[in-house]
XYZ file of C-alpha atoms in Angstrom:
531
model
C 0.000 0.000 0.000
C 2.800 2.425 0.875
C 4.790 1.583 -2.233
C 1.737 2.021 -4.411
C 1.088 5.438 -2.841
C 4.702 6.453 -3.425
C 4.482 5.414 -7.076
C 1.794 8.068 -7.564
C 4.175 10.870 -6.454
C 7.783 9.632 -6.631
C 10.847 11.842 -6.240
C 12.953 12.027 -9.383
C 16.054 10.420 -7.800
C 14.153 7.400 -6.447
C 12.186 5.359 -9.002
C 9.073 3.688 -7.620
C 10.644 0.273 -8.196
C 13.490 1.143 -5.789
C 11.407 2.632 -2.964
C 11.161 -0.004 -0.262
C 9.130 0.386 2.925
C 10.615 -2.588 4.724
C 12.647 -3.214 7.858
C 10.825 -3.681 11.158
C 11.629 -4.150 14.817
C 10.431 -7.161 16.777
C 9.344 -7.544 20.377
C 11.300 -9.917 22.590
C 9.505 -13.204 22.757
C 8.078 -12.886 19.248
C 9.388 -14.174 15.962
C 11.881 -16.449 17.688
C 13.772 -13.580 19.361
C 13.848 -14.516 23.030
C 17.107 -12.671 23.775
C 18.414 -9.199 22.971
C 21.533 -10.682 21.352
C 23.180 -13.990 20.671
C 25.674 -13.323 23.474
C 29.434 -13.352 23.192
C 32.291 -15.549 24.382
C 35.789 -14.067 24.615
C 39.077 -15.825 25.130
C 41.029 -13.451 27.373
C 44.577 -14.732 27.926
C 47.077 -12.879 30.106
C 50.820 -13.249 30.471
C 53.216 -11.751 32.999
C 56.841 -12.173 34.002
C 59.140 -10.824 36.703
C 62.946 -10.943 36.641
C 65.038 -10.103 39.683
C 68.330 -8.554 38.518
C 69.654 -8.108 42.064
C 68.185 -7.597 45.513
C 67.278 -3.977 44.638
C 66.267 -4.114 40.962
C 63.310 -5.838 39.343
C 62.011 -5.919 35.777
C 58.290 -6.583 35.300
C 56.355 -7.071 32.089
C 53.039 -8.360 30.926
C 50.381 -8.490 28.266
C 46.695 -9.266 28.508
C 43.358 -9.073 26.756
C 40.303 -7.483 28.356
C 36.709 -7.180 27.188
C 33.625 -5.182 28.034
C 30.429 -6.986 28.986
C 26.816 -6.984 27.843
C 25.601 -5.597 31.152
C 21.842 -5.802 31.492
C 21.944 -2.819 33.868
C 23.168 -0.556 31.042
C 19.959 -0.841 29.012
C 16.272 -0.553 29.654
C 13.586 -2.253 27.544
C 11.603 -0.005 25.258
C 7.991 0.246 26.402
C 6.387 1.396 23.160
C 2.910 -0.123 23.075
C 2.981 -1.129 26.745
C 2.161 2.232 28.297
C -1.044 3.973 27.342
C -2.589 7.103 28.839
C -6.360 7.542 29.101
C -7.679 11.036 28.463
C -11.438 11.334 28.924
C -12.832 14.809 28.034
C -14.528 16.311 31.109
C -16.395 18.928 29.097
C -16.617 19.901 25.454
C -18.613 23.127 25.882
C -16.632 25.111 28.466
C -18.550 23.728 31.445
C -22.158 23.940 30.238
C -22.319 20.160 30.452
C -20.021 17.579 31.993
C -19.176 13.972 31.416
C -19.272 11.153 33.911
C -23.034 11.038 34.439
C -23.303 14.671 35.597
C -24.873 16.210 32.524
C -25.912 19.872 32.704
C -23.974 22.177 34.997
C -27.181 22.668 36.969
C -26.940 19.035 38.002
C -23.688 19.516 39.928
C -24.136 18.563 43.563
C -22.283 16.991 46.432
C -21.530 13.430 45.438
C -22.319 14.221 41.800
C -19.270 15.811 40.143
C -16.801 14.686 37.456
C -14.398 13.788 40.269
C -16.738 11.092 41.560
C -16.257 9.093 38.382
C -13.336 10.568 36.386
C -13.085 7.474 34.159
C -16.689 6.698 33.208
C -17.908 3.883 31.020
C -17.644 5.065 27.385
C -20.260 3.530 25.063
C -18.447 4.907 22.011
C -15.297 2.994 23.031
C -16.861 -0.399 23.614
C -18.141 0.367 27.128
C -14.581 0.645 28.440
C -13.249 2.970 31.099
C -9.580 3.013 30.093
C -7.573 2.940 26.903
C -5.841 -0.421 26.915
C -2.160 -0.669 25.890
C -1.587 -2.006 22.397
C 1.154 -4.356 23.627
C 2.696 -6.457 20.853
C -0.218 -5.898 18.484
C 1.739 -2.972 16.983
C 4.361 -5.486 15.840
C 7.067 -3.844 13.705
C 5.218 -0.527 13.345
C 5.821 0.389 16.996
C 9.129 2.239 16.372
C 8.196 3.982 13.116
C 9.292 7.639 12.957
C 11.365 7.318 16.129
C 15.090 7.791 16.727
C 16.779 4.849 18.381
C 20.040 2.969 18.681
C 20.337 -0.773 18.433
C 22.874 -3.584 18.524
C 23.476 -6.379 16.104
C 22.307 -9.867 16.952
C 25.970 -10.926 17.087
C 27.100 -7.761 18.871
C 30.634 -7.832 20.265
C 31.563 -5.385 23.056
C 34.875 -3.554 23.172
C 38.042 -5.659 23.257
C 41.450 -4.406 24.403
C 45.054 -5.565 24.216
C 47.088 -4.086 27.075
C 50.812 -4.340 27.797
C 53.402 -3.003 30.223
C 57.121 -3.269 30.868
C 58.814 -1.544 33.765
C 61.974 -1.370 35.853
C 61.762 -0.878 39.612
C 64.791 0.102 41.680
C 65.206 0.605 45.399
C 67.666 3.490 45.667
C 67.490 3.797 49.442
C 66.068 1.787 52.322
C 62.742 3.616 52.087
C 62.849 5.054 48.567
C 61.780 3.354 45.332
C 61.784 4.467 41.680
C 59.685 2.794 38.976
C 59.924 3.620 35.265
C 57.524 1.911 32.876
C 56.173 1.902 29.356
C 52.459 1.134 29.026
C 50.337 0.680 25.947
C 46.966 -0.484 24.706
C 45.019 -1.081 21.532
C 41.243 -1.321 21.701
C 38.604 -2.442 19.225
C 35.545 -0.255 19.854
C 31.892 -0.586 18.801
C 30.801 2.681 17.149
C 27.250 3.793 16.442
C 26.788 4.277 12.692
C 23.667 5.556 11.002
C 21.965 2.815 9.010
C 19.485 5.020 7.145
C 22.063 7.605 6.082
C 21.506 9.970 3.177
C 23.856 8.769 0.403
C 26.949 10.851 -0.258
C 25.944 12.001 -3.740
C 23.232 14.247 -2.272
C 25.585 16.189 -0.006
C 27.219 19.520 -0.867
C 30.997 19.764 -1.151
C 33.355 22.717 -1.524
C 33.897 25.903 0.486
C 30.646 27.744 -0.269
C 27.267 27.253 1.405
C 24.702 25.749 -0.941
C 21.316 26.790 0.406
C 19.650 25.678 -2.804
C 20.635 22.065 -2.101
C 19.271 22.271 1.453
C 15.991 23.646 0.130
C 15.863 20.981 -2.557
C 16.376 18.126 -0.094
C 13.770 19.559 2.283
C 11.118 19.870 -0.419
C 7.887 18.177 0.677
C 6.076 15.417 -1.171
C 2.818 13.589 -0.332
C 3.434 11.229 2.576
C 3.103 7.639 1.271
C 2.624 6.437 4.882
C -0.465 8.619 5.344
C -3.391 6.787 6.924
C -5.543 7.475 3.850
C -3.310 5.097 1.918
C -3.756 2.371 4.544
C -7.558 2.142 4.622
C -7.476 -1.633 4.059
C -6.028 -2.051 7.562
C -9.272 -0.806 9.082
C -10.822 -4.165 8.307
C -7.800 -6.472 8.427
C -6.174 -5.048 11.587
C -8.475 -2.542 13.335
C -6.233 -2.256 16.421
C -3.206 -1.262 14.352
C -5.357 1.091 12.292
C -6.595 2.784 15.467
C -3.017 3.325 16.632
C -1.985 4.772 13.275
C -4.988 7.095 13.249
C -3.691 8.790 16.383
C -0.017 8.992 15.371
C 1.343 12.083 13.623
C 3.628 10.139 11.306
C 0.630 8.450 9.702
C -1.701 11.464 9.775
C 0.897 13.907 8.403
C 0.334 15.015 4.842
C 3.942 15.542 3.764
C 7.338 13.889 3.800
C 10.597 15.557 2.760
C 12.685 14.521 -0.223
C 15.725 13.684 1.929
C 13.628 11.316 4.063
C 12.391 9.440 0.985
C 15.922 9.092 -0.367
C 17.051 7.203 2.724
C 17.036 3.492 3.332
C 14.270 2.666 5.830
C 12.471 6.006 5.313
C 9.899 5.133 7.971
C 12.446 5.692 10.782
C 14.088 8.792 12.218
C 17.776 8.594 13.143
C 18.370 4.841 13.106
C 21.822 3.856 14.389
C 23.519 0.554 15.065
C 26.892 -0.510 16.487
C 28.378 -1.302 13.117
C 26.249 -1.501 10.011
C 24.884 -4.889 8.927
C 27.667 -7.049 7.560
C 30.464 -4.982 9.132
C 30.693 -6.430 12.615
C 30.217 -4.160 15.604
C 33.865 -3.288 16.406
C 34.434 -0.756 13.636
C 36.380 1.768 15.727
C 39.694 1.647 17.544
C 41.786 3.380 20.195
C 45.575 3.536 20.511
C 47.339 4.441 23.744
C 50.926 4.653 24.973
C 52.605 6.330 27.915
C 55.881 6.681 29.766
C 55.430 6.721 33.521
C 57.807 7.722 36.320
C 56.928 6.866 39.923
C 59.006 7.870 42.943
C 57.717 6.584 46.275
C 58.982 7.066 49.799
C 57.525 4.712 52.345
C 56.379 6.073 55.718
C 59.554 6.756 57.663
C 59.983 9.193 60.548
C 56.482 10.417 60.023
C 56.805 11.246 56.327
C 55.419 9.391 53.327
C 55.202 10.710 49.772
C 54.509 9.578 46.225
C 55.345 11.467 43.029
C 54.136 10.377 39.591
C 54.693 11.900 36.161
C 53.008 10.504 33.055
C 53.585 11.434 29.429
C 50.834 9.902 27.293
C 49.510 9.920 23.743
C 46.248 8.497 22.450
C 44.135 8.610 19.324
C 40.625 7.243 18.940
C 38.338 6.508 15.997
C 34.935 6.637 17.680
C 32.766 9.086 15.729
C 31.380 9.491 12.231
C 32.474 12.731 10.574
C 29.702 12.217 8.024
C 26.727 9.921 8.437
C 27.506 8.216 5.114
C 31.206 7.558 5.865
C 32.239 3.905 5.530
C 34.260 3.974 8.773
C 34.736 6.117 11.899
C 37.117 9.085 11.801
C 40.186 9.357 14.026
C 40.597 12.263 16.475
C 42.594 13.120 19.640
C 41.423 11.139 22.649
C 40.269 13.665 25.238
C 40.167 10.988 27.926
C 43.976 11.077 27.868
C 46.108 14.185 28.539
C 49.733 14.508 27.330
C 51.225 15.482 30.697
C 50.133 14.723 34.242
C 51.853 15.210 37.606
C 50.384 13.894 40.833
C 52.178 14.445 44.133
C 50.755 13.172 47.417
C 52.302 13.356 50.864
C 51.557 12.819 54.550
C 53.682 14.444 57.265
C 53.268 13.743 60.955
C 55.143 16.269 63.079
C 57.505 14.686 65.645
C 55.948 16.566 68.566
C 53.322 15.326 71.018
C 52.219 12.262 72.926
C 53.525 9.051 71.444
C 56.027 10.920 69.241
C 59.695 11.793 69.488
C 59.731 15.254 71.051
C 57.670 17.326 73.507
C 55.748 14.290 74.660
C 54.462 15.942 77.839
C 53.959 19.300 79.417
C 52.042 22.432 78.426
C 53.838 22.794 75.087
C 52.614 19.376 73.982
C 49.095 20.794 73.958
C 50.209 23.589 71.602
C 52.622 22.004 69.145
C 51.840 18.325 69.660
C 50.197 15.786 67.350
C 49.771 17.938 64.237
C 49.604 16.292 60.800
C 49.756 17.773 57.329
C 48.864 16.091 54.027
C 48.344 17.271 50.475
C 47.501 16.239 46.925
C 48.934 18.310 44.088
C 47.685 17.825 40.526
C 49.096 19.428 37.385
C 47.665 18.271 34.087
C 47.471 19.326 30.456
C 44.112 20.327 29.042
C 42.083 18.446 26.412
C 42.224 19.247 22.713
C 39.782 22.043 21.822
C 36.430 20.729 20.678
C 33.877 19.983 19.739
C 34.251 22.272 16.718
C 31.220 22.560 14.490
C 31.381 22.050 10.755
C 33.184 25.235 9.666
C 34.719 26.714 6.546
C 38.440 27.399 7.024
C 40.195 29.252 4.235
C 43.862 28.467 3.712
C 46.240 25.928 5.186
C 44.960 24.355 8.416
C 48.547 23.507 9.395
C 49.051 27.239 10.115
C 46.431 27.204 12.864
C 48.837 26.726 15.771
C 50.746 29.918 14.959
C 47.589 31.834 14.006
C 45.890 31.238 17.354
C 48.576 33.333 19.147
C 47.530 31.815 22.444
C 50.349 33.188 24.625
C 50.223 36.630 23.038
C 46.470 36.969 23.475
C 46.493 35.838 27.118
C 49.271 38.292 27.989
C 46.827 41.123 27.300
C 43.580 39.462 28.424
C 43.707 36.202 30.389
C 40.188 35.282 29.191
C 41.155 35.603 25.529
C 42.256 32.094 24.616
C 43.156 32.814 20.993
C 43.041 35.581 18.404
C 39.404 36.199 17.394
C 40.429 38.168 14.305
C 40.984 34.931 12.357
C 37.312 35.013 11.366
C 36.189 36.754 8.169
C 33.199 39.024 8.740
C 33.513 41.297 5.723
C 31.276 41.419 2.666
C 31.639 39.200 -0.357
C 34.127 36.383 -0.696
C 37.245 36.669 1.498
C 40.414 37.695 -0.364
C 42.645 34.902 -1.596
C 45.325 35.927 0.911
C 43.001 35.495 3.921
C 43.666 32.515 6.174
C 41.040 31.825 8.809
C 37.425 30.927 9.519
C 34.223 32.006 7.835
C 32.631 34.256 10.473
C 29.273 35.102 8.875
C 26.264 33.104 10.083
C 24.558 33.077 6.702
C 27.681 31.705 5.022
C 28.246 28.658 7.261
C 27.950 25.108 5.849
C 24.355 23.982 5.443
C 22.598 21.011 6.984
C 23.632 18.730 4.109
C 27.263 19.810 3.669
C 30.072 17.302 4.100
C 32.364 17.813 7.079
C 34.947 20.492 6.237
C 36.774 20.956 9.553
C 38.073 18.585 12.279
C 35.990 18.158 15.414
C 39.016 18.433 17.746
C 42.289 20.322 17.411
C 45.557 19.264 18.994
C 47.022 22.571 17.809
C 45.227 24.317 20.667
C 44.292 22.831 24.025
C 41.881 23.949 26.706
C 42.987 24.911 30.172
C 44.344 22.026 32.213
C 44.250 21.290 35.928
C 46.269 23.093 38.585
C 44.974 22.089 41.971
C 46.313 21.684 45.489
C 44.219 20.071 48.237
C 45.513 20.456 51.805
C 44.538 18.753 55.036
C 45.608 20.101 58.415
C 44.854 17.730 61.269
C 45.275 17.771 65.042
C 45.049 14.619 67.167
C 43.874 14.807 70.773
C 44.987 11.658 72.661
C 42.362 11.691 75.421
C 42.965 8.218 76.865
C 45.497 6.706 74.480
C 45.985 3.642 76.677
C 42.301 2.855 76.111
C 42.290 3.862 72.449
C 40.215 7.005 73.019
C 41.234 9.966 70.900
C 39.697 12.761 68.828
C 40.732 14.126 65.480
C 39.926 17.631 64.294
C 40.871 18.551 60.744
C 40.449 21.299 58.183
C 40.298 20.387 54.485
C 41.261 23.096 51.996
C 40.088 21.855 48.612
C 41.698 23.970 45.903
C 43.702 25.632 48.688
C 45.126 28.398 46.475
C 41.693 29.181 44.976
C 43.116 28.682 41.483
C 40.601 28.988 38.645
C 40.639 26.208 36.074
C 38.889 27.510 32.974
C 36.469 25.756 30.661
C 37.128 25.693 26.952
C 36.872 28.845 24.824
C 33.975 29.750 22.561
C 34.562 27.949 19.251
C 31.807 29.584 17.193
C 33.387 32.019 14.671
C 30.016 33.749 14.238
C 29.890 34.682 17.955
C 31.120 37.912 19.499
C 32.837 35.759 22.145
C 34.796 33.734 19.596
C 38.110 32.782 21.189
C 37.108 33.833 24.713
C 36.680 31.779 27.871
C 33.304 32.480 29.480
C 33.115 29.939 32.327
C 35.230 28.003 34.789
C 35.616 24.286 35.320
C 35.583 22.928 38.836
C 35.002 24.643 42.159
C 36.607 27.616 43.834
C 38.184 27.052 47.245
C 36.107 24.835 49.547
C 36.834 24.672 53.305
C 35.596 21.692 55.331
C 35.804 21.170 59.093
C 35.765 17.622 60.417
C 35.629 16.161 63.917
C 36.080 12.458 64.553
C 36.194 10.551 67.827
C 37.800 7.091 67.949
C 37.127 4.786 70.870
């Protein structure tokens, strides 16, 4: 019926013989599908080795495979068809008459109001009080015109190879140094649009093509309109009733771009890997060099210092919905540089310690502790950039941003905003920068022209120091009774870590930071009694 209706008003690019209204979803427990997937079995071997060079030096290495799981707690079943609201009109004439056995407004009385029987028996609806859920009677039509993500029947979760080799050396009785190389390669499931608009309909080049957008959004008679499905009224009255109250089937029009897609009856239909590809279509690479220096608790002092230099790339997003594979970009879950320094210092004064164990001074200088956590970290690559026109060589971006120069005059100016063209007409051939005019940006159906993340410029990182000052009060130490009072200074120096800059070249704030990331200084007081 739908294909016959389309044949009466086909779009020129899609002959009636090629228009297919097929592809349905199934409810669990129907059609032989009793499980959400076929399940997966992974062989996950691991190998490790340790070699003792001497009594102070050890070499450790290992390799292993790890896999994600199909965790039932990560998903919720779709309830389309199994939840149904009942809306009974109370009045259709602004209160002159009421439903529910009341009748004329003059008949309102105590015990006789619409609230006494808000869901009356409805003769026109088969003497029912409530609208019953459709349940599985909707069959494959239940998800029509909806956006949803799905997994393949043979879906495979992420799989990772991970390796490490390190040398550990004790350089003093209480001091250890560990240097290691760590790496990983992951196979990642990536959501890809199944009903993508084929590439030949998308605009290319460095000029907005509004005519193509208008052309693709041109409306045609909706072949799924309920008028074309009248035969269902007799063959499947329940399904027909559902369609009669659903906008997708009562709408008169459907756009050209929707009809040119595979499975035109759905919205944004995505799957982890398109059919026939397998689900692990993306990947992630990771490597780091790590230095760890650790001093065990000795004479009241313990500390740990770690520096990590890391690099990672990930292919986990589709630059264009029609692309055959995910596009690689910087991995913003990994920062190039990170320093973490933690320490605990117990002063040697007070009861149970080395000095000033008794006397009045022990109550002043005794049993104080100090600890801290210092974090210094690079920021993530700037993103997510929209689809933008950039004129000239993108390799010049790092020098064009002038990050240090801009911040020396205005600490909120992250990069030079003048690299956006806002003049009239086409920019001169010598101009290198972004298109800054709203009306000249890429249209809705323009291929991706600019990366989503830029390593050439990074957001603000992390500079944070958390302090803890603690005083112990040994009340009855022989009986284990003592109190602890402490002050936590989170972000002790009240340093502001900024959010990313505005990345919209059409905005007046282009290049500026307009918000902070994280909290200002927080002070906490704590009292604890141990007994």
